[in-house]
Amino acid sequence: MKTIAIIGSGVVGSATGKGFIARGAEVVFYDVRDEAIANLRGQGLEARHMDDLDVNGSDTFFFVVSTPTQRGKINLKYLRSAVRTFGKKLRYREGYCMVVIRSTVPPKTTEDILIPLLEKASKKRAGKDFGVAMNPEYLRERSAEYDFRNPWVVTVGSLDQRSRQRMEDIFSDYTCKIHYVSVREAEMQKYVHNLYNAVKIAFFNEIRVVADRVDIMPERVFDITTQSAEGFWNQEYGLKNKGPFEGTCLPKDTQAFFDWASKELRIHMDVLEGAINANKKYGKIWYKTHEIRKEKSLPSAKAFSVLQVAPFAEHAPALSKVAQRHAFQKNRKAQD
């Protein structure tokens, strides 16, 4: 039987633990809040204070501790404290165990902050005495328990092969798609997941303001857009490294709509402006890095105009002036 400890028993932690119980695991909940512990015990669940953590009582320890944003930046105080407390207990652990970070943290946090804290407090080594994994959660607050029991996808970032094997065992009875990546990639993916959702909501809210101003029902427009815009029905749209959006439509229409809304409606579209500026900025970075790569891989001067412009076929209508000039100069030198 899988023996699991949930450290941090809030909405996500309790949903995670209950989900594992439903799949036959033996779960103990830990927290530092007396009310949270009493609430879980009232539901017939085993819950204890963090000070009473039994380090030999479970084989896998899930950290589901809050990492709030305060004064504009992430606060890792609570997670650090939980990890440090656990590390001191881990010193007396008999045998190997798994430490799984489920809290949302920026890339490199687990490797650069949490693992060193664990190793210092426990006098043990990650990868040797205990495994480490990052398992981001995608639970919605209003349906957290249902979402954990019915996942559409699971992501696991493992420190090493042994850690991955342990995580494969934990999720062995799951039928959804499971992605196994590095710890750092799993940390990053959780933020990309949330940031994309946030930007999408902000964008359509901004469009809604414009639509209301000109007496248009935005729901009708949005419904059609989900069918017409490739960004909705093609999952890979925008994910490939093909540079900034260019061509005859996107640069023209984003700028025109922004200008029209600003001057005619007196509406400043912050999200759209951000997209326009970010696209210009990334364009400079992208072409600069790709021109360096082209220089290194150039097969011959005579072939430059064909071979080096070909990769940009999709963006051909709007190649940057720098790229065009560079190709022209190389081609002319080859002909001299």
Short mmCIF file of C-alpha atoms in Angstrom, two decimals:
data_model
loop_
_atom_site.label_atom_id
_atom_site.label_comp_id
_atom_site.label_asym_id
_atom_site.label_seq_id
_atom_site.Cartn_x
_atom_site.Cartn_y
_atom_site.Cartn_z
CA MET A 1 0.00 0.00 0.00
CA LYS A 2 1.20 3.51 -0.82
CA THR A 3 1.88 5.54 2.31
CA ILE A 4 1.65 9.28 1.73
CA ALA A 5 2.01 12.34 3.94
CA ILE A 6 0.45 15.66 2.93
CA ILE A 7 2.34 18.62 4.39
CA GLY A 8 0.10 21.65 4.10
CA SER A 9 -3.57 20.69 4.26
CA GLY A 10 -5.42 23.61 2.73
CA VAL A 11 -7.72 23.37 -0.29
CA VAL A 12 -5.14 21.78 -2.59
CA GLY A 13 -3.48 19.67 0.09
CA SER A 14 -6.72 18.19 1.41
CA ALA A 15 -7.98 17.52 -2.15
CA THR A 16 -4.69 15.81 -2.99
CA GLY A 17 -4.78 13.61 0.10
CA LYS A 18 -8.43 12.67 -0.30
CA GLY A 19 -7.77 11.80 -3.93
CA PHE A 20 -4.99 9.42 -2.96
CA ILE A 21 -7.19 7.86 -0.28
CA ALA A 22 -9.85 7.22 -2.92
CA ARG A 23 -7.21 5.30 -4.88
CA GLY A 24 -6.35 3.09 -1.92
CA ALA A 25 -3.39 4.94 -0.38
CA GLU A 26 -2.81 5.39 3.34
CA VAL A 27 -2.63 9.15 3.92
CA VAL A 28 -1.73 11.32 6.91
CA PHE A 29 -2.36 15.08 6.80
CA TYR A 30 -0.04 17.58 8.49
CA ASP A 31 -0.50 21.28 9.14
CA VAL A 32 0.44 23.99 11.62
CA ARG A 33 -3.10 25.39 11.90
CA ASP A 34 -5.21 23.85 14.62
CA GLU A 35 -8.46 24.64 12.81
CA ALA A 36 -7.32 22.83 9.66
CA ILE A 37 -6.34 19.78 11.70
CA ALA A 38 -9.65 19.79 13.59
CA ASN A 39 -11.60 20.11 10.33
CA LEU A 40 -9.86 17.09 8.79
CA ARG A 41 -10.31 15.03 11.93
CA GLY A 42 -13.97 15.95 11.89
CA GLN A 43 -14.17 14.29 8.47
CA GLY A 44 -12.71 11.09 9.87
CA LEU A 45 -9.23 11.69 8.41
CA GLU A 46 -5.91 11.27 10.18
CA ALA A 47 -4.43 14.72 10.76
CA ARG A 48 -1.57 15.88 12.96
CA HIS A 49 0.40 18.98 13.78
CA MET A 50 3.66 19.42 11.87
CA ASP A 51 5.57 19.14 15.12
CA ASP A 52 4.31 15.57 15.45
CA LEU A 53 5.43 14.48 11.98
CA ASP A 54 6.33 10.80 11.80
CA VAL A 55 9.20 10.67 9.31
CA ASN A 56 9.18 6.87 9.27
CA GLY A 57 5.43 6.57 8.91
CA SER A 58 5.21 7.44 5.20
CA ASP A 59 7.28 6.79 2.10
CA THR A 60 6.27 9.87 0.12
CA PHE A 61 5.92 13.42 1.46
CA PHE A 62 3.94 15.92 -0.62
CA PHE A 63 4.59 19.58 0.20
CA VAL A 64 1.46 21.55 -0.59
CA VAL A 65 2.36 24.68 1.34
CA SER A 66 1.12 28.15 0.39
CA THR A 67 3.51 30.41 -1.54
CA PRO A 68 1.59 33.71 -1.53
CA THR A 69 2.49 36.82 -3.50
CA GLN A 70 3.07 39.68 -1.09
CA ARG A 71 4.19 43.19 -1.98
CA GLY A 72 4.51 42.12 -5.58
CA LYS A 73 6.78 39.11 -5.08
CA ILE A 74 6.56 35.49 -4.03
CA ASN A 75 6.89 34.68 -0.34
CA LEU A 76 8.60 31.35 0.27
CA LYS A 77 8.66 31.79 4.05
CA TYR A 78 6.04 29.14 4.81
CA LEU A 79 7.46 26.59 2.39
CA ARG A 80 11.00 27.16 3.66
CA SER A 81 9.81 26.69 7.23
CA ALA A 82 8.01 23.44 6.40
CA VAL A 83 11.00 22.10 4.48
CA ARG A 84 13.40 23.01 7.26
CA THR A 85 11.19 21.37 9.91
CA PHE A 86 10.87 18.25 7.79
CA GLY A 87 14.60 18.19 7.14
CA LYS A 88 15.35 18.03 10.84
CA LYS A 89 12.99 15.08 11.15
CA LEU A 90 14.43 13.46 8.02
CA ARG A 91 17.77 13.14 9.78
CA TYR A 92 16.26 10.22 11.72
CA ARG A 93 14.58 8.57 8.75
CA GLU A 94 15.41 4.92 8.19
CA GLY A 95 15.74 4.25 4.50
CA TYR A 96 14.94 6.08 1.28
CA CYS A 97 11.86 8.28 0.82
CA MET A 98 10.38 10.72 -1.70
CA VAL A 99 10.01 14.46 -1.25
CA VAL A 100 7.51 15.94 -3.69
CA ILE A 101 7.05 19.69 -4.09
CA ARG A 102 3.50 20.52 -5.15
CA SER A 103 3.58 24.18 -4.21
CA THR A 104 3.88 26.69 -7.05
CA VAL A 105 7.46 28.01 -7.15
CA PRO A 106 9.64 29.77 -9.76
CA PRO A 107 12.11 27.71 -11.84
CA LYS A 108 15.24 26.59 -9.95
CA THR A 109 13.60 27.06 -6.52
CA THR A 110 13.64 23.36 -5.71
CA GLU A 111 17.23 22.83 -6.81
CA ASP A 112 18.75 26.09 -5.54
CA ILE A 113 16.77 26.66 -2.33
CA LEU A 114 14.72 23.69 -1.14
CA ILE A 115 17.16 20.83 -1.73
CA PRO A 116 20.04 22.69 -0.01
CA LEU A 117 17.71 23.38 2.94
CA LEU A 118 16.78 19.70 3.16
CA GLU A 119 20.36 18.52 2.90
CA LYS A 120 21.61 20.97 5.52
CA ALA A 121 18.86 20.17 8.03
CA SER A 122 18.91 16.41 7.50
CA LYS A 123 22.64 15.83 6.94
CA LYS A 124 21.55 13.64 4.02
CA ARG A 125 21.97 13.81 0.25
CA ALA A 126 19.29 14.28 -2.37
CA GLY A 127 19.41 11.48 -4.92
CA LYS A 128 21.09 9.15 -2.47
CA ASP A 129 19.12 9.22 0.77
CA PHE A 130 15.91 10.72 -0.57
CA GLY A 131 14.36 11.40 -3.96
CA VAL A 132 12.97 14.73 -5.13
CA ALA A 133 10.19 15.55 -7.57
CA MET A 134 8.06 18.50 -8.61
CA ASN A 135 4.40 17.72 -9.22
CA PRO A 136 2.48 20.91 -10.12
CA GLU A 137 -1.24 20.97 -9.43
CA TYR A 138 -3.92 22.15 -11.84
CA LEU A 139 -6.85 22.05 -9.44
CA ARG A 140 -9.59 24.64 -9.63
CA GLU A 141 -10.59 25.97 -6.22
CA ARG A 142 -14.31 25.40 -6.76
CA SER A 143 -13.81 21.78 -7.82
CA ALA A 144 -10.43 20.79 -6.36
CA GLU A 145 -11.44 17.34 -5.10
CA TYR A 146 -13.19 16.42 -8.35
CA ASP A 147 -10.24 17.65 -10.43
CA PHE A 148 -7.72 15.56 -8.52
CA ARG A 149 -9.83 12.43 -8.86
CA ASN A 150 -10.41 13.12 -12.57
CA PRO A 151 -7.16 14.65 -13.89
CA TRP A 152 -6.88 15.58 -17.55
CA VAL A 153 -3.08 15.60 -17.34
CA VAL A 154 -0.30 15.04 -14.78
CA THR A 155 3.19 16.54 -14.88
CA VAL A 156 6.12 15.15 -12.91
CA GLY A 157 9.56 16.73 -12.75
CA SER A 158 12.13 14.29 -11.37
CA LEU A 159 15.58 14.93 -9.94
CA ASP A 160 16.91 11.60 -11.20
CA GLN A 161 15.85 8.22 -12.58
CA ARG A 162 15.18 6.70 -9.18
CA SER A 163 12.90 9.59 -8.27
CA ARG A 164 11.05 9.16 -11.55
CA GLN A 165 10.55 5.45 -10.95
CA ARG A 166 9.05 6.18 -7.53
CA MET A 167 6.69 8.74 -9.06
CA GLU A 168 5.71 6.32 -11.81
CA ASP A 169 4.67 3.91 -9.08
CA ILE A 170 2.59 6.56 -7.31
CA PHE A 171 0.69 7.39 -10.51
CA SER A 172 0.68 3.84 -11.87
CA ASP A 173 -3.11 3.54 -11.84
CA TYR A 174 -3.76 6.88 -13.57
CA THR A 175 -5.14 6.67 -17.12
CA CYS A 176 -4.59 10.30 -18.16
CA LYS A 177 -1.50 11.56 -20.01
CA ILE A 178 1.52 11.82 -17.69
CA HIS A 179 4.47 14.01 -18.70
CA TYR A 180 7.85 13.24 -17.15
CA VAL A 181 10.27 16.16 -17.32
CA SER A 182 13.01 17.79 -15.24
CA VAL A 183 12.26 19.49 -11.93
CA ARG A 184 13.00 22.89 -13.45
CA GLU A 185 10.74 22.28 -16.44
CA ALA A 186 7.86 21.25 -14.18
CA GLU A 187 8.26 24.43 -12.11
CA MET A 188 8.26 26.54 -15.28
CA GLN A 189 5.31 24.72 -16.82
CA LYS A 190 3.05 25.50 -13.86
CA TYR A 191 3.69 29.21 -14.26
CA VAL A 192 3.17 29.05 -18.04
CA HIS A 193 -0.12 27.25 -17.33
CA ASN A 194 -1.37 30.03 -15.04
CA LEU A 195 0.09 32.95 -16.99
CA TYR A 196 -1.53 31.81 -20.22
CA ASN A 197 -4.92 31.57 -18.52
CA ALA A 198 -4.46 35.00 -16.98
CA VAL A 199 -3.44 36.69 -20.24
CA LYS A 200 -6.32 35.06 -22.14
CA ILE A 201 -8.87 36.29 -19.60
CA ALA A 202 -7.36 39.79 -19.56
CA PHE A 203 -7.37 39.97 -23.38
CA PHE A 204 -11.02 39.00 -23.78
CA ASN A 205 -12.06 41.30 -20.94
CA GLU A 206 -10.31 44.12 -22.77
CA ILE A 207 -12.10 43.26 -26.02
CA ARG A 208 -15.38 43.11 -24.09
CA VAL A 209 -14.92 46.75 -23.02
CA VAL A 210 -14.43 47.80 -26.65
CA ALA A 211 -17.42 45.76 -27.84
CA ASP A 212 -19.71 47.25 -25.20
CA ARG A 213 -18.66 50.76 -26.22
CA VAL A 214 -19.81 50.21 -29.81
CA ASP A 215 -23.00 48.23 -28.95
CA ILE A 216 -21.73 44.81 -30.02
CA MET A 217 -22.58 41.60 -28.17
CA PRO A 218 -19.11 40.22 -27.37
CA GLU A 219 -20.39 36.69 -26.73
CA ARG A 220 -21.40 36.32 -30.37
CA VAL A 221 -18.02 37.54 -31.55
CA PHE A 222 -16.16 35.30 -29.10
CA ASP A 223 -18.15 32.21 -30.09
CA ILE A 224 -17.29 32.65 -33.76
CA THR A 225 -13.67 33.41 -32.90
CA THR A 226 -13.28 30.06 -31.16
CA GLN A 227 -14.11 28.50 -34.52
CA SER A 228 -12.27 30.86 -36.87
CA ALA A 229 -9.00 31.66 -35.05
CA GLU A 230 -6.30 29.03 -35.51
CA GLY A 231 -5.02 29.83 -32.04
CA PHE A 232 -8.11 28.02 -30.68
CA TRP A 233 -8.36 24.90 -32.82
CA ASN A 234 -4.66 24.28 -33.53
CA GLN A 235 -2.96 23.36 -30.24
CA GLU A 236 0.52 23.95 -31.70
CA TYR A 237 -0.25 27.44 -33.00
CA GLY A 238 2.28 29.94 -31.69
CA LEU A 239 4.37 27.32 -29.86
CA LYS A 240 7.05 26.74 -32.47
CA ASN A 241 10.15 28.90 -32.50
CA LYS A 242 9.40 30.71 -35.75
CA GLY A 243 10.03 34.22 -34.53
CA PRO A 244 7.67 37.18 -33.99
CA PHE A 245 4.27 37.36 -35.64
CA GLU A 246 4.72 38.93 -39.06
CA GLY A 247 3.18 38.78 -42.51
CA THR A 248 0.50 40.97 -44.06
CA CYS A 249 -2.18 40.72 -41.37
CA LEU A 250 -1.14 40.46 -37.73
CA PRO A 251 1.30 43.44 -37.45
CA LYS A 252 -1.04 45.66 -39.48
CA ASP A 253 -4.26 44.76 -37.70
CA THR A 254 -2.95 44.83 -34.13
CA GLN A 255 -1.57 48.34 -34.62
CA ALA A 256 -4.64 49.58 -36.50
CA PHE A 257 -7.11 48.31 -33.89
CA PHE A 258 -5.03 49.71 -31.04
CA ASP A 259 -4.88 53.13 -32.73
CA TRP A 260 -8.62 53.10 -33.54
CA ALA A 261 -9.64 52.17 -29.98
CA SER A 262 -7.33 54.82 -28.54
CA LYS A 263 -8.40 57.71 -30.78
CA GLU A 264 -12.02 56.94 -31.59
CA LEU A 265 -13.14 55.35 -28.32
CA ARG A 266 -10.60 56.77 -25.90
CA ILE A 267 -9.86 53.22 -24.71
CA HIS A 268 -6.28 52.32 -23.97
CA MET A 269 -5.83 48.61 -24.67
CA ASP A 270 -3.05 47.59 -22.30
CA VAL A 271 -2.98 43.91 -23.24
CA LEU A 272 -2.91 44.62 -26.97
CA GLU A 273 -0.23 47.27 -26.52
CA GLY A 274 1.82 44.79 -24.53
CA ALA A 275 1.52 42.23 -27.34
CA ILE A 276 2.63 44.76 -29.97
CA ASN A 277 5.63 45.93 -27.94
CA ALA A 278 6.63 42.42 -26.88
CA ASN A 279 6.49 41.27 -30.49
CA LYS A 280 8.81 44.07 -31.62
CA LYS A 281 11.22 43.40 -28.78
CA TYR A 282 11.29 39.64 -29.33
CA GLY A 283 11.70 40.18 -33.06
CA LYS A 284 15.00 41.95 -32.52
CA ILE A 285 16.22 39.19 -30.21
CA TRP A 286 15.05 36.39 -32.50
CA TYR A 287 16.61 37.72 -35.69
CA LYS A 288 19.86 38.53 -33.93
CA THR A 289 20.25 35.01 -32.50
CA HIS A 290 19.19 33.33 -35.72
CA GLU A 291 21.61 35.37 -37.85
CA ILE A 292 24.44 34.20 -35.58
CA ARG A 293 23.30 30.62 -36.07
CA LYS A 294 23.11 31.09 -39.83
CA GLU A 295 26.66 32.39 -39.93
CA LYS A 296 27.90 29.30 -38.11
CA SER A 297 26.03 26.86 -40.32
CA LEU A 298 26.50 28.63 -43.68
CA PRO A 299 27.42 25.91 -46.25
CA SER A 300 28.74 28.29 -48.91
CA ALA A 301 28.53 31.92 -49.85
CA LYS A 302 26.87 31.20 -53.18
CA ALA A 303 24.09 29.22 -51.56
CA PHE A 304 23.31 31.87 -48.97
CA SER A 305 20.44 33.67 -50.69
CA VAL A 306 18.49 30.42 -51.16
CA LEU A 307 19.40 28.32 -48.14
CA GLN A 308 19.38 31.07 -45.55
CA VAL A 309 16.15 32.74 -46.58
CA ALA A 310 14.27 29.44 -47.00
CA PRO A 311 13.79 28.83 -43.22
CA PHE A 312 11.94 32.17 -43.11
CA ALA A 313 9.47 31.21 -45.85
CA GLU A 314 6.56 31.47 -43.45
CA HIS A 315 7.62 35.01 -42.55
CA ALA A 316 8.82 35.95 -46.07
CA PRO A 317 6.38 38.84 -46.61
CA ALA A 318 7.89 40.71 -43.69
CA LEU A 319 11.50 39.70 -43.21
CA SER A 320 13.28 42.27 -41.07
CA LYS A 321 15.29 44.88 -42.89
CA VAL A 322 18.38 43.59 -41.13
CA ALA A 323 17.80 40.06 -42.42
CA GLN A 324 17.07 41.26 -45.96
CA ARG A 325 20.14 43.50 -46.07
CA HIS A 326 22.34 40.75 -44.67
CA ALA A 327 21.14 38.26 -47.29
CA PHE A 328 21.59 40.78 -50.11
CA GLN A 329 25.13 41.68 -49.09
CA LYS A 330 26.16 38.03 -48.77
CA ASN A 331 24.65 37.19 -52.14
CA ARG A 332 26.36 40.10 -53.89
CA LYS A 333 29.74 39.15 -52.44
CA ALA A 334 29.27 35.61 -53.70
CA GLN A 335 28.61 36.92 -57.21
CA ASP A 336 31.64 39.30 -57.26
#
